[in-house]
Amino acid sequence: MWASWQAQATTTLDPSILSLLPRHCTTCPCLHSPLKSHITHICQRTDSEKTELRQNRKVQGISGEEVSAAERERSVEVPWMPARLVTLPLPGYPLEYPPHQNCHWIITAPEASQRIVLNFNPHFEIERLDCKYDFIEIRDGTSDTADVLGRHCSNIAPAPIISSGPSLQIRFVSDYAHQGAGFSLRYEIFKTGSEFCFRNFTSSSGMIESPGFPDKYPHNLECSYMIIAPPRMDITLTFLTFDLENDPLLVGEGDCKYDWLDVWDGLPQVSPLIGRYCGTKIPPEIQSSSGLLSLSFHTDMAVAKDGFSARYNITHKEVTDSFHCSMALGMESGKISDDQITASTSFYDNRWLPRQARLNNDDNAWTPSEDSNKEYIQVDLHFLKVLTGIATQGAISKETQKSYYVNTFKLEVSTNGEDWMVYRHGKNHKIFHANTDPAEVVLNRVPQPVLARFVRIRPQTWKNGIALRFELYGCQITDAPCSDLQGLLSGLLPDAQISASSSRDMVWNPGTARLVASRSGWFPAPAQPLAGEEWLQVDLGVPKTVRGVITQGARGGDAGSGATTDNRAFVRKYKVAHSLNAKEWNFIMDSKTSLPKIFEGNTHYDTPELRHFEETVAQYIRLYPERWSPAGIGMRVEILACDLPEISTPADTATPTLPVDVETATVPITTTVATSPPSDSVCDFDHGLCGWTHDPNAPLYWSLHSHELNSYLYMDASLKTEQQRARLVSPVVAAETGPLCLLFSYQLWGEAQGQLKVLLRDAQNEETLLWTLKDDQGPVWKEGRTILPRSPKDFQVVMEGFFVHGTRGHIWIDNIHMSSSTPLKECTRGGVPVPPLPIHWHYIMAAGGALLLLAVAILVRALCCCRQHLATKKSQLSVAYHSSSQCFQYSNWSSSMAAPGVEPVLTVTMTVSMILPVIIMVKKPNEFGDGRLFSGRNPLGGVLQFPEWNTASPSSEPPVTRVSEKDNSWLYTLDPILVTIIVMSSLGVLLGAVCTGLLLYCPCSFGSLSSRSSTTLENYNFELYDGLKHKVKLNQQRCCTEA
């Protein structure tokens, strides 16, 4: 209903008219008398929804006379008047408004769930001059301290304004000069939706739909949906359909002008905003671990679309003390959507976009428009996560076949996408060394893991040009044991439970000390505080097991207030105290010094720092700043804790019962029973699949080739198998098993561009890529190896085969072995392409080797005994010592045998346990001089002197009859014969090794070693220490050189 209103005046209405007004229409001032009947009519109607405020040039009463200034200063309460649009006389407007006006209108809706919309007439004229003298001001509420929605002047009409509550306040002020036509507006009261517009979801799964779905949603909605999960539970939100009005001229993510859906990691308007979505593109899957996920749905009064539908699931989070913060965060798998990847610029031909920067992407990579160290690529992880590593890759252009890769880069992190910090190692910026070729995957571990939501990679040096593919590694904060967020970030913890020793003012009170979510933070009152005097306290509500704190700096003002970096403060060091009653306090102690422990705080006002300590039972936590930045003390915090274990009596445990809501919140993880750790047996498929099974969800099954000598699994390339996957799943491996070494034989051959992958699948069917190989590797058997890391959860190994094309080719796998005895270093070696031998050949080779060793031992033993027998008779040339258990002999040389310039040789022959003789040749080095040993002995008749050995003693052996030297002259040649045998045997072994090496080298060079034989975790095997990944770089030619 359009109604004309004068600028500020009061009048007395006829009592008969007042009796016709509803209770909320107590007065209808500022009206001309001809409108009395219309007012009565308006207040009686209930089926219309609009009215109009208009301002007059001249203030008049019922009789048309001007009223006093005192009357003009009174406030006017505008009643709620739902009405149809009716043409009304417009007294005065659009002539000039009078001077010295100070008018107030208060519009109140009858229901708390209703909202008010103001729409201004385009004919708008109020004195300019920065709205200092004449202006119209709209406040979101009835109080003088309510938020200002806008202050307007000049000749441009404001955009529509919507209240956040059921009331709105309008104020108009004019001075003594420069009047204009004024303004005209209408307001509209509307409902924010039906009972389905405000809902809380607590069951284990459910559907969330826009009002009226699948029909078009209503106008002017302000809906709110909240999904609440118990502790140690994750919330996963998956959108099925999505169609909201959007502006086609706004193409960036979050650029929504008309209708939109906001997703919050906690309470709306309090917690961090995950994203704002509109248009027809389905938002990515969202997973939250804060315990609360909220959706805010806003629509305007114009175009309506089909709306949205989404499914949520609440799943249990399994956490153990042995967890490793080394999960791939989703670049390669696609868990990180294209909209989450942005860059400073991209190459002009749209073939090198940010979405192509995924690790192992086979379609180019990301390249900026200009190769410069000012360019960057950025990822929004949607949540605050722990970053522990980055794997990078270059690319080969599909158009020019030219290689591009980044040699070094810097890392930047942020929690809000606005305030960035360059990662430092020590005092200097950390330079990460990346690639040396376009295909290799290089993993860089972050020396000190960092908390961040936004991650930027800024290339510093490169080869030929910048081209980058990468993956991020880390985990969520709540993946660690007893690390539940206690509600400061999400808003679940009320402001009343956050207190402090003092506060600077209302803008920086303790309630703003929320990690990430707050744009300011807590500042104490003193400009020059004393160490240990100020504190920030958090009341958890009930006693809990507290394990750590996260601290962040604070900003002394927002960007709109002109704040500078001088207003951005943080705490460098602090102490932590805890209490159960807020009266008796104890500090966290340092076990080394037995003094209160001083924790290292922040080095940047935006980057959070996580500090753990021994688990402590407490309800109140206090942080005492000890040292801080030059800008002063500024803090935002979050507490990490978990619920105390429940103590139940025998009576309680005798008949256990579960509440309905607990039962509905329990989601079965898997129907497969965990098995014991795998044995060291090899699955050669001679007797079936050895407990492995085909994945029922895969479109193809592996085929079994059965033969009496060798059996294996295979898949052949054909039109049927083109773009299809066959998957083989192992038995369930129990948690805390490993690390294991996975060994297997494979063939990957043909032009069909086959791919063989090894993946790790957990109980929630989430998969992690461990090993992959693609393209033609030759029609020969090779060995693949990768490490199966120790996992806190049950897991399964998945062997996946895939063909890009349906042309000629095959993939074979055999001899799968999860070995717990193979050293991890051996597990990182590259495989040798040799065909697997039948098992009986191993026994034949072992028996042949044993016979050959026995024959050599017998031959050498015989020669030794013959030489001993001769030495006994030649006592003038040697001294022999005999015993029943061994044959031990030394041979010296007479002066006649030691010719000048000839190097003397000492031969020592020993028989150990009368079985195997050992020949030891000792030669005197030339550099020690002629006739000298170590320059410490003098020659004596050319015979080497051994004082402890060369003293002769009377022989106890019986006399021996001399034998003619001529008859036994062949015995004097035993030494050359033995030397010849040994030398020839050595040459034979060496020649055999060379031939074997050549035989192995040919397949290696013919096969995959000319190209990358594997990807991430074969060339770069990860060993997990203290939750971090280390790179073990493999030499691709090792299998050939070691052979």
Tab-separated table of N, CA and C in Angstrom, residues 111-210:
chain	number	residue	atom	x	y	z
A	111	GLU	N	6.137	-10.440	13.446
A	111	GLU	CA	6.717	-11.710	13.832
A	111	GLU	C	8.235	-11.600	13.804
A	112	ALA	N	8.863	-12.299	14.744
A	112	ALA	CA	10.319	-12.222	14.849
A	112	ALA	C	11.020	-12.831	13.643
A	113	SER	N	10.354	-13.732	12.938
A	113	SER	CA	10.973	-14.380	11.783
A	113	SER	C	10.838	-13.569	10.510
A	114	GLN	N	10.166	-12.432	10.582
A	114	GLN	CA	9.950	-11.628	9.390
A	114	GLN	C	11.040	-10.571	9.235
A	115	ARG	N	11.218	-10.126	7.994
A	115	ARG	CA	12.240	-9.153	7.667
A	115	ARG	C	11.609	-7.981	6.917
A	116	ILE	N	12.372	-6.874	6.810
A	116	ILE	CA	11.873	-5.639	6.196
A	116	ILE	C	12.794	-5.259	5.047
A	117	VAL	N	12.192	-4.922	3.905
A	117	VAL	CA	12.934	-4.490	2.728
A	117	VAL	C	12.558	-3.050	2.420
A	118	LEU	N	13.563	-2.193	2.208
A	118	LEU	CA	13.344	-0.806	1.805
A	118	LEU	C	13.741	-0.650	0.341
A	119	ASN	N	12.841	-0.074	-0.464
A	119	ASN	CA	13.125	0.218	-1.862
A	119	ASN	C	12.904	1.711	-2.097
A	120	PHE	N	13.918	2.402	-2.575
A	120	PHE	CA	13.870	3.840	-2.781
A	120	PHE	C	13.400	4.179	-4.195
A	121	ASN	N	12.626	5.261	-4.287
A	121	ASN	CA	12.239	5.808	-5.583
A	121	ASN	C	13.487	6.360	-6.269
A	122	PRO	N	13.631	6.124	-7.583
A	122	PRO	CA	14.822	6.644	-8.269
A	122	PRO	C	14.962	8.154	-8.164
A	123	HIS	N	13.812	8.883	-8.002
A	123	HIS	CA	13.904	10.339	-7.837
A	123	HIS	C	14.353	10.630	-6.412
A	124	PHE	N	15.650	10.827	-6.264
A	124	PHE	CA	16.281	10.941	-4.943
A	124	PHE	C	17.215	12.151	-4.986
A	125	GLU	N	17.006	13.118	-4.064
A	125	GLU	CA	17.843	14.319	-4.081
A	125	GLU	C	17.969	14.864	-2.664
A	126	ILE	N	19.188	14.690	-2.105
A	126	ILE	CA	19.531	15.219	-0.787
A	126	ILE	C	20.891	15.902	-0.912
A	127	GLU	N	21.067	16.981	-0.191
A	127	GLU	CA	22.310	17.755	-0.263
A	127	GLU	C	23.534	16.851	-0.139
A	128	ARG	N	24.538	17.119	-0.958
A	128	ARG	CA	25.748	16.299	-0.989
A	128	ARG	C	26.682	16.633	0.175
A	129	LEU	N	27.940	16.945	-0.122
A	129	LEU	CA	28.961	17.307	0.879
A	129	LEU	C	29.202	16.172	1.877
A	130	ASP	N	29.426	14.943	1.311
A	130	ASP	CA	29.825	13.762	2.088
A	130	ASP	C	28.851	13.418	3.209
A	131	CYS	N	27.583	13.759	3.030
A	131	CYS	CA	26.541	13.398	3.997
A	131	CYS	C	26.835	13.935	5.402
A	132	LYS	N	27.462	15.112	5.475
A	132	LYS	CA	27.745	15.701	6.781
A	132	LYS	C	26.569	16.524	7.306
A	133	TYR	N	25.767	17.085	6.416
A	133	TYR	CA	24.732	18.030	6.834
A	133	TYR	C	23.327	17.478	6.614
A	134	ASP	N	23.031	17.080	5.391
A	134	ASP	CA	21.740	16.468	5.093
A	134	ASP	C	21.981	15.004	4.714
A	135	PHE	N	21.198	14.108	5.282
A	135	PHE	CA	21.380	12.690	4.965
A	135	PHE	C	20.192	11.894	5.466
A	136	ILE	N	20.077	10.676	4.939
A	136	ILE	CA	19.149	9.681	5.465
A	136	ILE	C	19.990	8.499	5.935
A	137	GLU	N	19.702	8.023	7.142
A	137	GLU	CA	20.477	6.948	7.763
A	137	GLU	C	19.543	5.812	8.144
A	138	ILE	N	19.955	4.583	7.811
A	138	ILE	CA	19.160	3.393	8.123
A	138	ILE	C	19.955	2.528	9.078
A	139	ARG	N	19.333	2.151	10.197
A	139	ARG	CA	19.961	1.281	11.191
A	139	ARG	C	19.191	-0.032	11.305
A	140	ASP	N	19.950	-1.099	11.563
A	140	ASP	CA	19.397	-2.450	11.606
A	140	ASP	C	18.894	-2.751	13.017
A	141	GLY	N	17.817	-2.092	13.428
A	141	GLY	CA	17.257	-2.286	14.758
A	141	GLY	C	16.667	-1.001	15.285
A	142	THR	N	16.228	-1.038	16.531
A	142	THR	CA	15.529	0.114	17.107
A	142	THR	C	16.415	0.980	17.982
A	143	SER	N	17.567	0.488	18.412
A	143	SER	CA	18.411	1.250	19.327
A	143	SER	C	19.325	2.190	18.553
A	144	ASP	N	19.847	3.184	19.281
A	144	ASP	CA	20.754	4.147	18.665
A	144	ASP	C	22.118	3.543	18.360
A	145	THR	N	22.436	2.397	18.966
A	145	THR	CA	23.720	1.745	18.729
A	145	THR	C	23.616	0.607	17.718
A	146	ALA	N	22.478	0.441	17.088
A	146	ALA	CA	22.310	-0.625	16.101
A	146	ALA	C	23.238	-0.393	14.911
A	147	ASP	N	23.555	-1.478	14.207
A	147	ASP	CA	24.449	-1.385	13.057
A	147	ASP	C	23.860	-0.473	11.991
A	148	VAL	N	24.720	0.367	11.417
A	148	VAL	CA	24.295	1.272	10.353
A	148	VAL	C	24.331	0.515	9.029
A	149	LEU	N	23.178	0.382	8.398
A	149	LEU	CA	23.088	-0.283	7.099
A	149	LEU	C	23.433	0.658	5.953
A	150	GLY	N	23.398	1.956	6.211
A	150	GLY	CA	23.766	2.900	5.175
A	150	GLY	C	23.442	4.321	5.558
A	151	ARG	N	24.276	5.273	5.111
A	151	ARG	CA	24.016	6.707	5.228
A	151	ARG	C	24.153	7.275	3.820
A	152	HIS	N	23.080	7.928	3.332
A	152	HIS	CA	23.015	8.285	1.922
A	152	HIS	C	22.663	9.756	1.744
A	153	CYS	N	23.180	10.299	0.638
A	153	CYS	CA	22.856	11.660	0.206
A	153	CYS	C	23.124	11.736	-1.298
A	154	SER	N	23.239	12.961	-1.846
A	154	SER	CA	23.448	13.239	-3.271
A	154	SER	C	22.180	12.902	-4.048
A	155	ASN	N	22.321	12.590	-5.321
A	155	ASN	CA	21.154	12.372	-6.169
A	155	ASN	C	21.083	10.959	-6.726
A	156	ILE	N	21.733	10.036	-6.073
A	156	ILE	CA	21.696	8.628	-6.497
A	156	ILE	C	20.935	7.836	-5.445
A	157	ALA	N	19.884	7.190	-5.848
A	157	ALA	CA	19.055	6.431	-4.908
A	157	ALA	C	19.803	5.209	-4.407
A	158	PRO	N	19.705	4.893	-3.132
A	158	PRO	CA	20.383	3.701	-2.597
A	158	PRO	C	19.780	2.417	-3.164
A	159	ALA	N	20.580	1.352	-3.083
A	159	ALA	CA	20.108	0.026	-3.474
A	159	ALA	C	19.145	-0.500	-2.410
A	160	PRO	N	18.342	-1.503	-2.732
A	160	PRO	CA	17.425	-2.055	-1.726
A	160	PRO	C	18.170	-2.484	-0.469
A	161	ILE	N	17.553	-2.264	0.668
A	161	ILE	CA	18.155	-2.565	1.970
A	161	ILE	C	17.245	-3.549	2.695
A	162	ILE	N	17.836	-4.612	3.247
A	162	ILE	CA	17.082	-5.649	3.949
A	162	ILE	C	17.577	-5.712	5.384
A	163	SER	N	16.670	-5.758	6.313
A	163	SER	CA	17.035	-5.866	7.725
A	163	SER	C	17.410	-7.305	8.049
A	164	SER	N	18.201	-7.467	9.096
A	164	SER	CA	18.543	-8.811	9.561
A	164	SER	C	17.590	-9.282	10.648
A	165	GLY	N	16.716	-8.387	11.130
A	165	GLY	CA	15.745	-8.734	12.159
A	165	GLY	C	14.383	-8.163	11.835
A	166	PRO	N	13.479	-8.198	12.786
A	166	PRO	CA	12.100	-7.749	12.520
A	166	PRO	C	11.892	-6.246	12.651
A	167	SER	N	12.946	-5.446	12.839
A	167	SER	CA	12.765	-4.000	13.009
A	167	SER	C	13.834	-3.247	12.240
A	168	LEU	N	13.475	-1.991	11.914
A	168	LEU	CA	14.361	-1.145	11.130
A	168	LEU	C	14.138	0.301	11.551
A	169	GLN	N	15.184	1.084	11.572
A	169	GLN	CA	15.106	2.475	11.993
A	169	GLN	C	15.602	3.376	10.866
A	170	ILE	N	14.817	4.422	10.570
A	170	ILE	CA	15.163	5.374	9.515
A	170	ILE	C	15.263	6.759	10.156
A	171	ARG	N	16.313	7.462	9.833
A	171	ARG	CA	16.517	8.805	10.377
A	171	ARG	C	16.862	9.757	9.243
A	172	PHE	N	16.192	10.913	9.230
A	172	PHE	CA	16.483	11.944	8.235
A	172	PHE	C	16.882	13.229	8.952
A	173	VAL	N	17.969	13.860	8.494
A	173	VAL	CA	18.494	15.085	9.083
A	173	VAL	C	18.744	16.089	7.973
A	174	SER	N	18.347	17.356	8.206
A	174	SER	CA	18.671	18.430	7.272
A	174	SER	C	19.118	19.648	8.054
A	175	ASP	N	19.981	20.467	7.442
A	175	ASP	CA	20.424	21.687	8.109
A	175	ASP	C	19.647	22.872	7.553
A	176	TYR	N	20.234	24.054	7.650
A	176	TYR	CA	19.489	25.265	7.299
A	176	TYR	C	19.561	25.625	5.831
A	177	ALA	N	20.417	24.965	5.026
A	177	ALA	CA	20.604	25.409	3.644
A	177	ALA	C	20.627	24.223	2.700
A	178	HIS	N	20.493	24.560	1.428
A	178	HIS	CA	20.642	23.604	0.321
A	178	HIS	C	19.683	22.437	0.462
A	179	GLN	N	18.392	22.712	0.349
A	179	GLN	CA	17.409	21.639	0.373
A	179	GLN	C	17.203	21.102	-1.045
A	180	GLY	N	16.754	19.833	-1.083
A	180	GLY	CA	16.442	19.219	-2.361
A	180	GLY	C	15.054	18.633	-2.350
A	181	ALA	N	14.801	17.754	-3.306
A	181	ALA	CA	13.470	17.152	-3.421
A	181	ALA	C	13.219	16.124	-2.340
A	182	GLY	N	14.265	15.620	-1.717
A	182	GLY	CA	14.081	14.623	-0.678
A	182	GLY	C	14.078	13.213	-1.227
A	183	PHE	N	13.320	12.351	-0.597
A	183	PHE	CA	13.308	10.944	-0.987
A	183	PHE	C	11.901	10.393	-0.879
A	184	SER	N	11.697	9.288	-1.510
A	184	SER	CA	10.456	8.535	-1.416
A	184	SER	C	10.831	7.059	-1.393
A	185	LEU	N	10.252	6.311	-0.490
A	185	LEU	CA	10.574	4.881	-0.406
A	185	LEU	C	9.332	4.099	-0.006
A	186	ARG	N	9.410	2.847	-0.191
A	186	ARG	CA	8.355	1.946	0.276
A	186	ARG	C	9.020	0.796	1.014
A	187	TYR	N	8.342	0.271	1.978
A	187	TYR	CA	8.884	-0.880	2.691
A	187	TYR	C	7.963	-2.070	2.504
A	188	GLU	N	8.562	-3.231	2.644
A	188	GLU	CA	7.832	-4.489	2.440
A	188	GLU	C	8.150	-5.432	3.584
A	189	ILE	N	7.132	-5.992	4.161
A	189	ILE	CA	7.275	-7.000	5.208
A	189	ILE	C	7.121	-8.372	4.561
A	190	PHE	N	8.074	-9.233	4.779
A	190	PHE	CA	7.955	-10.562	4.170
A	190	PHE	C	8.404	-11.617	5.170
A	191	LYS	N	7.927	-12.800	4.965
A	191	LYS	CA	8.346	-13.937	5.776
A	191	LYS	C	9.625	-14.517	5.194
A	192	THR	N	10.449	-15.083	6.078
A	192	THR	CA	11.743	-15.622	5.635
A	192	THR	C	11.649	-17.078	5.234
A	193	GLY	N	10.483	-17.663	5.228
A	193	GLY	CA	10.358	-19.039	4.800
A	193	GLY	C	9.419	-19.817	5.683
A	194	SER	N	9.203	-21.046	5.294
A	194	SER	CA	8.309	-21.907	6.056
A	194	SER	C	9.073	-22.549	7.201
A	195	GLU	N	8.426	-23.515	7.838
A	195	GLU	CA	9.081	-24.197	8.935
A	195	GLU	C	10.274	-25.013	8.472
A	196	PHE	N	10.389	-25.274	7.156
A	196	PHE	CA	11.522	-26.021	6.621
A	196	PHE	C	12.711	-25.107	6.326
A	197	CYS	N	12.583	-23.817	6.621
A	197	CYS	CA	13.645	-22.865	6.314
A	197	CYS	C	14.666	-22.761	7.439
A	198	PHE	N	14.304	-23.173	8.648
A	198	PHE	CA	15.211	-23.157	9.784
A	198	PHE	C	15.192	-24.543	10.411
A	199	ARG	N	16.277	-25.282	10.198
A	199	ARG	CA	16.288	-26.653	10.686
A	199	ARG	C	17.660	-27.005	11.230
A	200	ASN	N	17.667	-27.860	12.251
A	200	ASN	CA	18.889	-28.438	12.799
A	200	ASN	C	18.868	-29.934	12.524
A	201	PHE	N	19.987	-30.472	12.057
A	201	PHE	CA	20.080	-31.882	11.703
A	201	PHE	C	21.080	-32.550	12.638
A	202	THR	N	20.654	-33.632	13.288
A	202	THR	CA	21.510	-34.359	14.224
A	202	THR	C	21.615	-35.847	13.916
A	203	SER	N	20.804	-36.372	12.992
A	203	SER	CA	20.874	-37.794	12.655
A	203	SER	C	22.135	-38.076	11.858
A	204	SER	N	22.426	-39.349	11.671
A	204	SER	CA	23.684	-39.737	11.025
A	204	SER	C	23.726	-39.398	9.550
A	205	SER	N	22.578	-39.213	8.911
A	205	SER	CA	22.543	-38.827	7.501
A	205	SER	C	21.191	-38.207	7.202
A	206	GLY	N	21.123	-37.490	6.125
A	206	GLY	CA	19.870	-36.855	5.774
A	206	GLY	C	19.999	-35.997	4.532
A	207	MET	N	18.873	-35.403	4.125
A	207	MET	CA	18.807	-34.543	2.952
A	207	MET	C	18.497	-33.114	3.387
A	208	ILE	N	19.147	-32.168	2.721
A	208	ILE	CA	18.878	-30.739	2.920
A	208	ILE	C	18.458	-30.172	1.571
A	209	GLU	N	17.274	-29.548	1.537
A	209	GLU	CA	16.740	-29.024	0.281
A	209	GLU	C	16.256	-27.597	0.483
A	210	SER	N	16.303	-26.826	-0.583
A	210	SER	CA	15.766	-25.477	-0.527
A	210	SER	C	14.251	-25.541	-0.397
